[in-house]
GROMACS .gro file of C-alpha atoms in nm:
model
  304
    1MET     CA    1   0.003   0.011   0.003
    2ALA     CA    2   0.147   0.348  -0.089
    3THR     CA    3   0.195   0.591   0.191
    4ALA     CA    4  -0.044   0.874   0.206
    5THR     CA    5   0.100   1.223   0.157
    6PRO     CA    6  -0.105   1.554   0.213
    7GLU     CA    7  -0.133   1.564  -0.150
    8THR     CA    8  -0.287   1.236  -0.195
    9ALA     CA    9  -0.493   1.271   0.108
   10GLU     CA   10  -0.646   1.610  -0.020
   11LEU     CA   11  -0.725   1.407  -0.351
   12ALA     CA   12  -0.898   1.154  -0.165
   13ALA     CA   13  -1.106   1.405   0.009
   14HIS     CA   14  -1.224   1.583  -0.325
   15PHE     CA   15  -1.288   1.248  -0.512
   16LEU     CA   16  -1.494   1.133  -0.212
   17ARG     CA   17  -1.702   1.458  -0.216
   18HIS     CA   18  -1.766   1.414  -0.582
   19THR     CA   19  -1.832   1.041  -0.626
   20PRO     CA   20  -2.164   0.966  -0.438
   21GLY     CA   21  -2.100   0.583  -0.482
   22ASP     CA   22  -1.903   0.328  -0.676
   23GLY     CA   23  -1.863   0.364  -1.076
   24VAL     CA   24  -1.743   0.627  -1.312
   25HIS     CA   25  -1.859   0.970  -1.253
   26ALA     CA   26  -1.830   1.220  -1.511
   27THR     CA   27  -1.762   1.579  -1.395
   28ALA     CA   28  -1.836   1.917  -1.510
   29ILE     CA   29  -1.446   1.962  -1.623
   30PRO     CA   30  -1.462   1.806  -1.981
   31ARG     CA   31  -1.279   1.487  -2.036
   32LEU     CA   32  -1.270   1.444  -1.663
   33SER     CA   33  -1.404   1.146  -1.488
   34LEU     CA   34  -1.335   1.009  -1.119
   35ILE     CA   35  -1.371   0.640  -1.046
   36ARG     CA   36  -1.486   0.469  -0.706
   37ALA     CA   37  -1.499   0.128  -0.588
   38ALA     CA   38  -1.553  -0.012  -0.244
   39ARG     CA   39  -1.427  -0.375  -0.292
   40PRO     CA   40  -1.187  -0.546  -0.543
   41GLY     CA   41  -1.363  -0.615  -0.856
   42GLU     CA   42  -1.341  -0.873  -1.143
   43PRO     CA   43  -1.104  -0.850  -1.452
   44LEU     CA   44  -1.269  -0.599  -1.721
   45VAL     CA   45  -1.158  -0.602  -2.085
   46LEU     CA   46  -1.180  -0.292  -2.277
   47LEU     CA   47  -1.015  -0.096  -2.559
   48HIS     CA   48  -0.881   0.188  -2.342
   49GLN     CA   49  -0.835   0.541  -2.517
   50PRO     CA   50  -0.567   0.756  -2.459
   51ALA     CA   51  -0.579   0.886  -2.080
   52LEU     CA   52  -0.393   0.978  -1.776
   53CYS     CA   53  -0.511   0.776  -1.451
   54VAL     CA   54  -0.427   0.918  -1.124
   55VAL     CA   55  -0.490   0.719  -0.797
   56ALA     CA   56  -0.558   0.868  -0.468
   57GLN     CA   57  -0.616   0.570  -0.292
   58GLY     CA   58  -0.616   0.190  -0.354
   59LYS     CA   59  -0.452  -0.014  -0.630
   60LYS     CA   60  -0.506  -0.128  -0.971
   61ARG     CA   61  -0.351  -0.397  -1.198
   62VAL     CA   62  -0.375  -0.379  -1.588
   63HIS     CA   63  -0.269  -0.642  -1.817
   64LEU     CA   64  -0.162  -0.555  -2.170
   65ALA     CA   65  -0.122  -0.898  -2.364
   66ASP     CA   66   0.128  -1.078  -2.140
   67GLU     CA   67   0.235  -0.777  -1.953
   68VAL     CA   68   0.136  -0.677  -1.612
   69TYR     CA   69   0.137  -0.307  -1.461
   70VAL     CA   70   0.018  -0.231  -1.120
   71TYR     CA   71  -0.009   0.123  -0.979
   72ASP     CA   72  -0.141   0.328  -0.696
   73ALA     CA   73  -0.074   0.675  -0.561
   74SER     CA   74   0.282   0.656  -0.584
   75ARG     CA   75   0.264   0.605  -0.981
   76PHE     CA   76   0.024   0.728  -1.245
   77LEU     CA   77  -0.074   0.540  -1.561
   78VAL     CA   78  -0.055   0.697  -1.899
   79ILE     CA   79  -0.200   0.526  -2.195
   80SER     CA   80  -0.093   0.710  -2.507
   81ILE     CA   81  -0.285   0.513  -2.796
   82ASP     CA   82  -0.585   0.312  -2.806
   83LEU     CA   83  -0.485  -0.051  -2.642
   84PRO     CA   84  -0.691  -0.348  -2.548
   85VAL     CA   85  -0.629  -0.416  -2.204
   86THR     CA   86  -0.781  -0.605  -1.871
   87GLY     CA   87  -0.810  -0.381  -1.556
   88GLN     CA   88  -0.876  -0.503  -1.206
   89VAL     CA   89  -0.894  -0.298  -0.882
   90VAL     CA   90  -0.699  -0.491  -0.633
   91GLU     CA   91  -0.688  -0.297  -0.309
   92ALA     CA   92  -1.017  -0.145  -0.198
   93SER     CA   93  -1.269  -0.154   0.088
   94PRO     CA   94  -1.566   0.049   0.202
   95ALA     CA   95  -1.365   0.215   0.447
   96ALA     CA   96  -1.079   0.301   0.191
   97PRO     CA   97  -1.224   0.270  -0.152
   98TYR     CA   98  -1.048   0.268  -0.470
   99LEU     CA   99  -1.027   0.638  -0.576
  100CYS     CA  100  -0.892   0.741  -0.930
  101LEU     CA  101  -0.908   1.026  -1.165
  102ARG     CA  102  -0.908   0.967  -1.543
  103LEU     CA  103  -0.832   1.267  -1.797
  104ASP     CA  104  -0.890   1.176  -2.147
  105LEU     CA  105  -0.582   1.276  -2.369
  106ASP     CA  106  -0.639   1.478  -2.673
  107PRO     CA  107  -0.372   1.392  -2.944
  108GLY     CA  108  -0.435   1.709  -3.115
  109GLU     CA  109  -0.403   1.931  -2.786
  110LEU     CA  110  -0.080   1.738  -2.750
  111ALA     CA  111   0.055   1.789  -3.087
  112GLN     CA  112  -0.037   2.196  -3.073
  113MET     CA  113   0.156   2.202  -2.752
  114LEU     CA  114   0.461   2.052  -2.893
  115LEU     CA  115   0.445   2.304  -3.175
  116GLU     CA  116   0.422   2.595  -2.923
  117PHE     CA  117   0.732   2.458  -2.718
  118GLY     CA  118   0.937   2.382  -3.036
  119PRO     CA  119   1.060   2.050  -3.147
  120PRO     CA  120   1.109   1.768  -2.840
  121PRO     CA  121   1.461   1.620  -2.802
  122PRO     CA  122   1.511   1.302  -2.991
  123ALA     CA  123   1.331   1.009  -2.865
  124PRO     CA  124   1.562   0.713  -2.679
  125GLN     CA  125   1.418   0.470  -2.913
  126PRO     CA  126   1.192   0.466  -3.232
  127SER     CA  127   0.866   0.333  -3.078
  128ALA     CA  128   0.797   0.210  -2.736
  129ARG     CA  129   0.472   0.081  -2.543
  130GLY     CA  130   0.183   0.288  -2.549
  131LEU     CA  131   0.109   0.217  -2.207
  132TYR     CA  132   0.359   0.324  -1.920
  133LEU     CA  133   0.383   0.395  -1.539
  134SER     CA  134   0.566   0.705  -1.423
  135ALA     CA  135   0.611   0.831  -1.059
  136ALA     CA  136   0.369   1.063  -0.922
  137THR     CA  137   0.588   1.344  -0.841
  138PRO     CA  138   0.486   1.655  -0.638
  139ALA     CA  139   0.487   1.870  -0.964
  140MET     CA  140   0.245   1.634  -1.110
  141LEU     CA  141   0.049   1.586  -0.804
  142ASP     CA  142   0.024   1.975  -0.757
  143ALA     CA  143  -0.112   2.010  -1.115
  144VAL     CA  144  -0.403   1.739  -1.045
  145LEU     CA  145  -0.477   1.921  -0.735
  146ARG     CA  146  -0.530   2.239  -0.893
  147LEU     CA  147  -0.768   2.065  -1.157
  148THR     CA  148  -0.959   1.894  -0.894
  149ARG     CA  149  -1.003   2.190  -0.691
  150LEU     CA  150  -1.224   2.361  -0.965
  151LEU     CA  151  -1.489   2.091  -0.867
  152ASP     CA  152  -1.570   2.283  -0.565
  153ALA     CA  153  -1.586   2.599  -0.757
  154PRO     CA  154  -1.777   2.520  -1.079
  155GLU     CA  155  -1.830   2.888  -1.159
  156ASP     CA  156  -1.448   2.873  -1.205
  157ILE     CA  157  -1.439   2.589  -1.427
  158PRO     CA  158  -1.509   2.766  -1.776
  159ALA     CA  159  -1.222   3.018  -1.723
  160LEU     CA  160  -0.964   2.789  -1.524
  161ALA     CA  161  -0.993   2.440  -1.637
  162PRO     CA  162  -0.847   2.476  -1.972
  163LEU     CA  163  -0.565   2.644  -1.803
  164ALA     CA  164  -0.517   2.367  -1.540
  165VAL     CA  165  -0.549   2.085  -1.823
  166ARG     CA  166  -0.309   2.261  -2.011
  167GLU     CA  167  -0.067   2.258  -1.722
  168LEU     CA  168  -0.119   1.886  -1.647
  169THR     CA  169  -0.032   1.813  -2.008
  170TYR     CA  170   0.283   2.014  -2.030
  171ARG     CA  171   0.384   1.830  -1.703
  172LEU     CA  172   0.312   1.502  -1.869
  173LEU     CA  173   0.506   1.568  -2.172
  174LYS     CA  174   0.801   1.714  -1.947
  175SER     CA  175   0.789   1.418  -1.720
  176ASP     CA  176   1.071   1.134  -1.753
  177GLU     CA  177   0.868   0.932  -1.985
  178GLY     CA  178   0.686   1.205  -2.169
  179TRP     CA  179   0.898   1.119  -2.512
  180ARG     CA  180   0.628   0.818  -2.532
  181LEU     CA  181   0.363   1.070  -2.562
  182ARG     CA  182   0.566   1.299  -2.770
  183GLN     CA  183   0.665   1.030  -3.045
  184ILE     CA  184   0.278   0.946  -3.081
  185ALA     CA  185   0.173   1.306  -3.112
  186ALA     CA  186   0.425   1.464  -3.346
  187GLY     CA  187   0.613   1.398  -3.660
  188ASP     CA  188   0.592   1.122  -3.897
  189GLY     CA  189   0.826   0.861  -3.732
  190GLN     CA  190   0.762   0.474  -3.685
  191ALA     CA  191   0.525   0.540  -3.367
  192ARG     CA  192   0.335   0.782  -3.544
  193ARG     CA  193   0.265   0.524  -3.829
  194ILE     CA  194   0.172   0.272  -3.581
  195ALA     CA  195  -0.077   0.516  -3.431
  196ARG     CA  196  -0.226   0.546  -3.787
  197ALA     CA  197  -0.223   0.164  -3.830
  198ILE     CA  198  -0.441   0.123  -3.499
  199ASP     CA  199  -0.694   0.414  -3.620
  200TRP     CA  200  -0.723   0.216  -3.953
  201LEU     CA  201  -0.800  -0.105  -3.785
  202LYS     CA  202  -1.052   0.055  -3.525
  203HIS     CA  203  -1.263   0.150  -3.838
  204HIS     CA  204  -1.178  -0.159  -4.030
  205TYR     CA  205  -1.179  -0.433  -3.801
  206ALA     CA  206  -1.412  -0.654  -3.982
  207GLU     CA  207  -1.255  -0.657  -4.304
  208PRO     CA  208  -0.977  -0.929  -4.388
  209LEU     CA  209  -0.623  -0.774  -4.295
  210ARG     CA  210  -0.356  -0.817  -4.568
  211ILE     CA  211  -0.033  -0.746  -4.402
  212ASP     CA  212   0.162  -0.691  -4.727
  213GLU     CA  213  -0.086  -0.437  -4.851
  214PHE     CA  214  -0.151  -0.272  -4.494
  215ALA     CA  215   0.234  -0.224  -4.466
  216ARG     CA  216   0.259  -0.073  -4.803
  217GLU     CA  217  -0.006   0.198  -4.716
  218LEU     CA  218   0.198   0.297  -4.417
  219HIS     CA  219   0.507   0.310  -4.630
  220MET     CA  220   0.668   0.019  -4.427
  221SER     CA  221   0.796  -0.325  -4.477
  222PRO     CA  222   0.577  -0.621  -4.314
  223SER     CA  223   0.875  -0.694  -4.092
  224SER     CA  224   0.898  -0.330  -3.984
  225LEU     CA  225   0.542  -0.317  -3.948
  226HIS     CA  226   0.508  -0.621  -3.714
  227HIS     CA  227   0.822  -0.517  -3.517
  228HIS     CA  228   0.720  -0.155  -3.453
  229PHE     CA  229   0.311  -0.243  -3.402
  230LYS     CA  230   0.446  -0.495  -3.148
  231ALA     CA  231   0.680  -0.260  -2.970
  232VAL     CA  232   0.382  -0.013  -2.909
  233THR     CA  233   0.103  -0.237  -2.841
  234ALA     CA  234   0.252  -0.558  -2.692
  235MET     CA  235   0.084  -0.775  -2.978
  236SER     CA  236   0.070  -0.817  -3.353
  237PRO     CA  237  -0.163  -0.626  -3.598
  238LEU     CA  238  -0.377  -0.961  -3.634
  239GLN     CA  239  -0.391  -1.020  -3.257
  240TYR     CA  240  -0.505  -0.664  -3.213
  241GLN     CA  241  -0.773  -0.678  -3.476
  242LYS     CA  242  -0.898  -0.997  -3.290
  243GLN     CA  243  -0.928  -0.820  -2.975
  244LEU     CA  244  -1.130  -0.543  -3.155
  245ARG     CA  245  -1.346  -0.797  -3.304
  246LEU     CA  246  -1.430  -0.993  -2.986
  247GLN     CA  247  -1.491  -0.659  -2.784
  248GLU     CA  248  -1.722  -0.531  -3.048
  249ALA     CA  249  -1.901  -0.879  -3.064
  250ARG     CA  250  -1.941  -0.838  -2.701
  251ARG     CA  251  -2.097  -0.524  -2.740
  252LEU     CA  252  -2.337  -0.632  -2.996
  253MET     CA  253  -2.440  -0.925  -2.811
  254PHE     CA  254  -2.503  -0.718  -2.495
  255SER     CA  255  -2.679  -0.380  -2.634
  256GLU     CA  256  -2.834  -0.509  -2.937
  257ALA     CA  257  -2.927  -0.877  -2.832
  258LEU     CA  258  -2.749  -1.044  -3.106
  259ASP     CA  259  -2.687  -1.426  -3.072
  260ALA     CA  260  -2.323  -1.547  -3.092
  261THR     CA  261  -2.341  -1.669  -3.448
  262SER     CA  262  -2.473  -1.323  -3.576
  263ALA     CA  263  -2.246  -1.112  -3.370
  264ALA     CA  264  -1.931  -1.329  -3.493
  265PHE     CA  265  -2.024  -1.277  -3.852
  266ARG     CA  266  -2.098  -0.921  -3.817
  267VAL     CA  267  -1.733  -0.843  -3.674
  268GLY     CA  268  -1.545  -1.050  -3.940
  269TYR     CA  269  -1.556  -1.410  -3.834
  270GLU     CA  270  -1.620  -1.693  -4.072
  271SER     CA  271  -1.636  -1.962  -3.810
  272ALA     CA  272  -1.871  -1.947  -3.531
  273SER     CA  273  -1.670  -2.218  -3.339
  274GLN     CA  274  -1.351  -2.043  -3.370
  275PHE     CA  275  -1.529  -1.718  -3.245
  276SER     CA  276  -1.655  -1.921  -2.945
  277ARG     CA  277  -1.281  -2.053  -2.863
  278GLU     CA  278  -1.148  -1.710  -2.898
  279TYR     CA  279  -1.411  -1.536  -2.691
  280SER     CA  280  -1.368  -1.791  -2.422
  281ARG     CA  281  -0.993  -1.746  -2.405
  282LEU     CA  282  -1.026  -1.367  -2.379
  283PHE     CA  283  -1.334  -1.314  -2.154
  284GLY     CA  284  -1.301  -1.630  -1.963
  285GLU     CA  285  -1.647  -1.778  -2.036
  286PRO     CA  286  -1.850  -1.911  -2.338
  287PRO     CA  287  -2.051  -1.603  -2.497
  288ALA     CA  288  -2.384  -1.713  -2.350
  289ARG     CA  289  -2.243  -1.753  -1.995
  290ASP     CA  290  -2.048  -1.441  -2.003
  291LEU     CA  291  -2.360  -1.236  -2.132
  292ARG     CA  292  -2.570  -1.382  -1.871
  293ARG     CA  293  -2.310  -1.265  -1.593
  294LEU     CA  294  -2.269  -0.933  -1.757
  295ARG     CA  295  -2.640  -0.875  -1.708
  296GLU     CA  296  -2.651  -0.983  -1.328
  297THR     CA  297  -2.371  -0.753  -1.237
  298GLY     CA  298  -2.481  -0.439  -1.439
  299GLY     CA  299  -2.334  -0.457  -1.783
  300LEU     CA  300  -2.022  -0.323  -1.963
  301VAL     CA  301  -1.837  -0.068  -1.777
  302ARG     CA  302  -1.537   0.177  -1.837
  303PRO     CA  303  -1.277   0.151  -1.579
  304ALA     CA  304  -0.970   0.319  -1.533
   0.00000   0.00000   0.00000
């Protein structure tokens, strides 16, 4: 358990005031959500969009492919690109609930800030994981506090929240691992090409993926595409596409009441049995059993 500091104690107090119960709570500040959980939860699979996640209390574990990331009040999590992950709250109680801030990142805003402050220093490597942990320094926590204090002064939010978000974004870009964000947001390097590849997959996941053609569109060789895609996402383009297909099929079955076979064909599968095997491998249960559990427990959620 991370040792509480005056900063994290103040953060926790703000979170408790603005989260009346468990769940994800939108705030009056655009792109800012607060998350609360009174007990450890089940693993939750989702496509996580670019975001900063700062914990004030409790602990969370995130799986990216075979990698495990654990963060608490001593370290914040940054996701710089859309990634299929599995998240699980592992430390929480009614007396000390898990409390987390999530600020969705705007790639355009990041790129604009880089333009304003000049070219960044060269990245230590051409591409690296789009998910990372970094120490919650006093400067970072101070910026987070200035943003959350605005929740107690809603009349100040229109004028001051953009400035507070801007400062927090600046701190992220200047942090020890900020080069990971910079290489996604700016330039035409390998990491930026992988960002374009992911954007294409998000919109065309149901189509057959022909790696040679895909690589050519990105001005990369197939081997370079595979290498750099895996460096950023910890998986191959085909594995990434599979995760997108399975998550969309799950959404279709839950939200539109499609049966498993119809959902499988809708997202691009040609074999219902293959779909069922891969669905069970990702979500831990066959489609029918998983959907029954989701409906009993409140459905699909957006953890952070």
